[in-house]
Tab-separated table of C-alpha atoms in Angstrom:
chain	number	residue	atom	x	y	z
A	1	UNK	CA	13.474	31.248	-17.487
A	2	UNK	CA	14.268	28.330	-19.318
A	3	UNK	CA	17.996	27.922	-19.777
A	4	UNK	CA	19.427	26.906	-23.150
A	5	UNK	CA	20.305	23.299	-24.089
A	6	UNK	CA	23.555	22.337	-22.636
A	7	UNK	CA	23.970	25.336	-20.265
A	8	UNK	CA	23.546	25.057	-16.331
A	9	UNK	CA	21.217	26.709	-14.315
A	10	UNK	CA	23.442	28.578	-11.472
A	11	UNK	CA	20.638	28.655	-9.022
A	12	UNK	CA	20.046	25.004	-9.235
A	13	UNK	CA	23.758	24.246	-9.312
A	14	UNK	CA	24.291	26.349	-6.307
A	15	UNK	CA	21.274	24.714	-4.502
A	16	UNK	CA	22.614	21.330	-5.275
A	17	UNK	CA	25.963	22.085	-3.761
A	18	UNK	CA	24.335	23.204	-0.605
A	19	UNK	CA	22.285	20.230	-0.299
A	20	UNK	CA	25.479	17.987	-0.868
A	21	UNK	CA	27.365	20.195	1.766
A	22	UNK	CA	24.552	19.815	4.353
A	23	UNK	CA	24.311	16.173	3.647
A	24	UNK	CA	28.034	15.689	4.454
A	25	UNK	CA	27.891	17.817	7.424
A	26	UNK	CA	24.556	16.247	8.784
A	27	UNK	CA	26.362	12.671	8.216
A	28	UNK	CA	29.225	13.676	10.354
A	29	UNK	CA	27.050	14.783	13.107
A	30	UNK	CA	24.683	11.696	13.063
A	31	UNK	CA	27.717	9.255	12.986
A	32	UNK	CA	29.480	10.822	15.703
A	33	UNK	CA	26.534	10.529	17.847
A	34	UNK	CA	25.831	6.869	17.206
A	35	UNK	CA	29.493	6.153	17.874
A	36	UNK	CA	28.889	7.589	21.555
A	37	UNK	CA	26.123	5.212	22.170
A	38	UNK	CA	26.917	2.424	24.816
A	39	UNK	CA	26.490	-1.322	24.097
A	40	UNK	CA	23.719	-1.228	26.677
A	41	UNK	CA	22.002	1.795	24.595
A	42	UNK	CA	22.438	-0.197	21.403
A	43	UNK	CA	20.849	-3.423	22.781
A	44	UNK	CA	18.062	-1.453	24.092
A	45	UNK	CA	17.202	0.324	20.967
A	46	UNK	CA	17.379	-3.054	19.097
A	47	UNK	CA	14.893	-4.518	21.553
A	48	UNK	CA	12.624	-1.307	21.231
A	49	UNK	CA	12.581	-1.786	17.439
A	50	UNK	CA	11.677	-5.348	17.737
A	51	UNK	CA	8.833	-4.725	19.878
A	52	UNK	CA	7.826	-1.855	17.673
A	53	UNK	CA	7.922	-3.912	14.628
A	54	UNK	CA	6.326	-6.888	16.429
A	55	UNK	CA	2.954	-4.929	15.928
A	56	UNK	CA	3.066	-5.908	12.292
A	57	UNK	CA	-0.474	-4.883	11.970
A	58	UNK	CA	0.755	-1.408	12.628
A	59	UNK	CA	2.636	-1.355	9.623
A	60	UNK	CA	0.254	-3.186	7.624
A	61	UNK	CA	-2.096	-0.895	8.241
A	62	UNK	CA	-0.394	2.208	6.838
A	63	UNK	CA	-1.008	0.614	3.488
A	64	UNK	CA	-4.474	-0.102	4.178
A	65	UNK	CA	-4.093	-3.911	3.394
A	66	UNK	CA	-3.330	-6.952	5.234
A	67	UNK	CA	0.470	-7.932	5.706
A	68	UNK	CA	1.539	-9.971	2.474
A	69	UNK	CA	3.623	-12.280	4.370
A	70	UNK	CA	6.647	-10.666	3.008
A	71	UNK	CA	8.831	-7.987	3.735
A	72	UNK	CA	12.337	-6.495	2.769
A	73	UNK	CA	14.455	-5.486	5.497
A	74	UNK	CA	18.305	-5.319	6.003
A	75	UNK	CA	20.946	-6.663	8.293
A	76	UNK	CA	22.157	-3.918	10.509
A	77	UNK	CA	25.900	-2.939	10.347
A	78	UNK	CA	28.211	-0.888	12.254
A	79	UNK	CA	26.295	1.715	14.269
A	80	UNK	CA	23.028	1.317	12.741
A	81	UNK	CA	20.034	0.552	14.888
A	82	UNK	CA	20.137	-3.219	15.102
A	83	UNK	CA	17.600	-5.255	13.306
A	84	UNK	CA	18.293	-8.742	14.336
A	85	UNK	CA	15.623	-9.050	16.974
A	86	UNK	CA	13.174	-7.193	14.821
A	87	UNK	CA	13.817	-9.833	11.973
A	88	UNK	CA	13.456	-12.400	14.515
A	89	UNK	CA	9.993	-11.045	15.678
A	90	UNK	CA	9.017	-10.559	12.014
A	91	UNK	CA	9.842	-14.328	11.327
A	92	UNK	CA	8.081	-15.458	14.560
A	93	UNK	CA	4.969	-13.677	13.544
A	94	UNK	CA	4.822	-15.590	10.322
A	95	UNK	CA	6.258	-12.810	7.792
A	96	UNK	CA	8.989	-13.917	5.611
A	97	UNK	CA	12.031	-11.564	5.440
A	98	UNK	CA	14.221	-10.677	2.405
A	99	UNK	CA	17.584	-9.272	2.805
A	100	UNK	CA	19.836	-7.338	0.395
A	101	UNK	CA	22.730	-8.969	-1.588
A	102	UNK	CA	25.005	-6.156	-3.259
A	103	UNK	CA	26.051	-6.787	-6.941
A	104	UNK	CA	29.165	-5.718	-8.308
A	105	UNK	CA	27.503	-2.922	-10.393
A	106	UNK	CA	25.835	-1.663	-7.282
A	107	UNK	CA	22.627	-2.704	-7.547
A	108	UNK	CA	20.736	-4.911	-4.849
A	109	UNK	CA	19.504	-8.373	-5.401
A	110	UNK	CA	17.457	-10.244	-2.630
A	111	UNK	CA	17.675	-13.695	-0.596
A	112	UNK	CA	15.495	-15.056	2.173
A	113	UNK	CA	16.755	-14.197	5.568
A	114	UNK	CA	17.522	-17.600	6.787
A	115	UNK	CA	19.454	-16.693	9.930
A	116	UNK	CA	22.996	-17.342	8.249
A	117	UNK	CA	24.742	-14.172	7.438
A	118	UNK	CA	28.157	-14.109	5.708
A	119	UNK	CA	30.043	-10.611	5.476
A	120	UNK	CA	29.535	-9.190	1.915
A	121	UNK	CA	32.578	-7.781	-0.154
A	122	UNK	CA	30.423	-4.796	-1.727
A	123	UNK	CA	30.929	-3.034	0.367
A	124	UNK	CA	33.258	-5.022	2.616
A	125	UNK	CA	31.873	-6.643	5.807
A	126	UNK	CA	27.918	-5.667	5.321
A	127	UNK	CA	26.273	-9.046	6.489
A	128	UNK	CA	24.351	-10.723	3.574
A	129	UNK	CA	21.779	-13.531	3.574
A	130	UNK	CA	23.538	-17.205	2.794
A	131	UNK	CA	21.125	-18.482	0.734
A	132	UNK	CA	20.177	-18.202	-3.268
A	133	UNK	CA	18.930	-14.901	-4.703
A	134	UNK	CA	15.304	-15.057	-5.248
A	135	UNK	CA	14.648	-11.621	-6.594
A	136	UNK	CA	16.416	-8.415	-8.410
A	137	UNK	CA	15.850	-4.952	-7.633
A	138	UNK	CA	12.627	-3.271	-6.696
A	139	UNK	CA	10.759	-5.024	-9.250
A	140	UNK	CA	11.681	-8.304	-7.815
A	141	UNK	CA	10.383	-7.265	-4.500
A	142	UNK	CA	6.919	-5.946	-6.099
A	143	UNK	CA	6.861	-9.180	-7.945
A	144	UNK	CA	7.349	-11.380	-4.652
A	145	UNK	CA	4.500	-9.133	-3.186
A	146	UNK	CA	6.280	-7.151	-0.610
A	147	UNK	CA	4.313	-4.240	0.576
A	148	UNK	CA	6.992	-2.869	2.902
A	149	UNK	CA	10.565	-2.222	2.574
A	150	UNK	CA	12.619	-1.062	5.555
A	151	UNK	CA	15.344	1.192	4.513
A	152	UNK	CA	18.470	2.123	6.413
A	153	UNK	CA	18.841	5.644	7.117
A	154	UNK	CA	20.858	8.192	9.133
A	155	UNK	CA	18.230	10.750	9.428
A	156	UNK	CA	14.758	11.406	8.076
A	157	UNK	CA	12.398	14.577	8.351
A	158	UNK	CA	8.643	15.079	8.306
A	159	UNK	CA	8.279	15.339	4.620
A	160	UNK	CA	9.912	11.846	4.183
A	161	UNK	CA	13.397	13.185	3.080
A	162	UNK	CA	15.975	10.467	4.039
A	163	UNK	CA	19.637	10.873	4.590
A	164	UNK	CA	21.525	7.813	3.647
A	165	UNK	CA	25.158	6.446	4.083
A	166	UNK	CA	26.294	7.885	0.722
A	167	UNK	CA	26.794	4.768	-0.964
A	168	UNK	CA	23.896	5.161	-3.390
A	169	UNK	CA	22.598	1.592	-2.977
A	170	UNK	CA	19.370	2.347	-1.904
A	171	UNK	CA	19.159	5.490	-4.184
A	172	UNK	CA	19.674	3.048	-7.003
A	173	UNK	CA	17.197	0.865	-5.762
A	174	UNK	CA	14.350	3.029	-5.348
A	175	UNK	CA	14.896	4.880	-8.846
A	176	UNK	CA	13.275	1.766	-9.987
A	177	UNK	CA	9.898	2.821	-8.562
A	178	UNK	CA	9.592	5.169	-11.475
A	179	UNK	CA	8.780	2.302	-13.897
A	180	UNK	CA	6.195	0.654	-11.626
A	181	UNK	CA	2.739	1.799	-11.256
A	182	UNK	CA	2.172	3.706	-8.148
A	183	UNK	CA	-0.712	1.405	-6.888
A	184	UNK	CA	1.965	-1.486	-6.830
A	185	UNK	CA	4.812	1.032	-4.785
A	186	UNK	CA	5.676	-0.967	-1.635
A	187	UNK	CA	5.764	1.221	1.672
A	188	UNK	CA	9.110	2.761	2.393
A	189	UNK	CA	10.048	2.981	5.856
A	190	UNK	CA	13.206	4.070	7.209
A	191	UNK	CA	14.581	2.800	10.474
A	192	UNK	CA	16.242	5.665	12.742
A	193	UNK	CA	16.700	6.460	16.386
A	194	UNK	CA	14.186	8.865	17.887
A	195	UNK	CA	16.569	11.730	17.726
A	196	UNK	CA	17.349	11.375	14.059
A	197	UNK	CA	13.757	12.428	13.256
A	198	UNK	CA	14.618	16.049	12.153
A	199	UNK	CA	12.670	19.233	11.176
A	200	UNK	CA	14.668	19.117	7.885
A	201	UNK	CA	17.024	16.962	6.048
A	202	UNK	CA	18.887	18.416	2.964
A	203	UNK	CA	17.511	16.808	-0.505
A	204	UNK	CA	18.748	16.553	-3.834
A	205	UNK	CA	16.477	16.213	-7.181
A	206	UNK	CA	17.212	12.279	-7.343
A	207	UNK	CA	16.311	11.834	-3.864
A	208	UNK	CA	13.155	9.808	-3.199
A	209	UNK	CA	11.122	10.505	0.069
A	210	UNK	CA	10.376	7.624	2.371
A	211	UNK	CA	6.506	6.839	3.217
A	212	UNK	CA	7.157	6.451	6.761
A	213	UNK	CA	9.617	6.231	9.753
A	214	UNK	CA	10.083	3.261	12.446
A	215	UNK	CA	12.116	4.477	15.539
A	216	UNK	CA	12.075	2.731	18.889
A	217	UNK	CA	9.138	4.229	20.129
A	218	UNK	CA	7.020	4.837	17.186
A	219	UNK	CA	5.795	4.383	13.634
A	220	UNK	CA	4.681	7.377	11.784
A	221	UNK	CA	3.123	7.505	8.156
A	222	UNK	CA	3.935	11.274	6.462
A	223	UNK	CA	1.248	13.194	5.580
A	224	UNK	CA	2.660	13.833	2.117
A	225	UNK	CA	2.793	10.141	1.120
């Protein structure tokens, strides 16, 4: 039944509320597990991710095209799986890496990763590249020819639903894909630990699924993408 204009669908509202609650609970669980990892565990994860992403042809094959020479990543922060070694390997392989710079309005701009990071202010402390901004939003990445975007996540499921940190920065970024031809969409790859690939992740209507997942042991393309 179509609801009259201006009225809420109680079923949709309840489903949305359940998803929000489910996300909050899952975030607490994943964050607790990540906090319990030892320094050795974190180091091993970072090295393993670097080895996996070092086979850049494996990621490029997922988009049925050679690597463009440009990939969007991010500088890991806190308990996130480490991306420092991963970024080094990409640079050594001849792939130029872009890192996000958070604007005051919550949007993401991009600068080349030159190895010099400074603590950002929005949100506080997250490492950001030191160089000049060369692109704005997802449109800018597409114009630069980036075919792969590594996306931070707390968890992802087998259909590509991604659980973020709740800041909304990547939700806003990926919403920009709605105005870009699907043929030009970059491959969205979530980066998580192996035990964070779950059977199901709560999702809301505005959530955009990722296309693949990178863990310390594998790169997997989801069938529905």
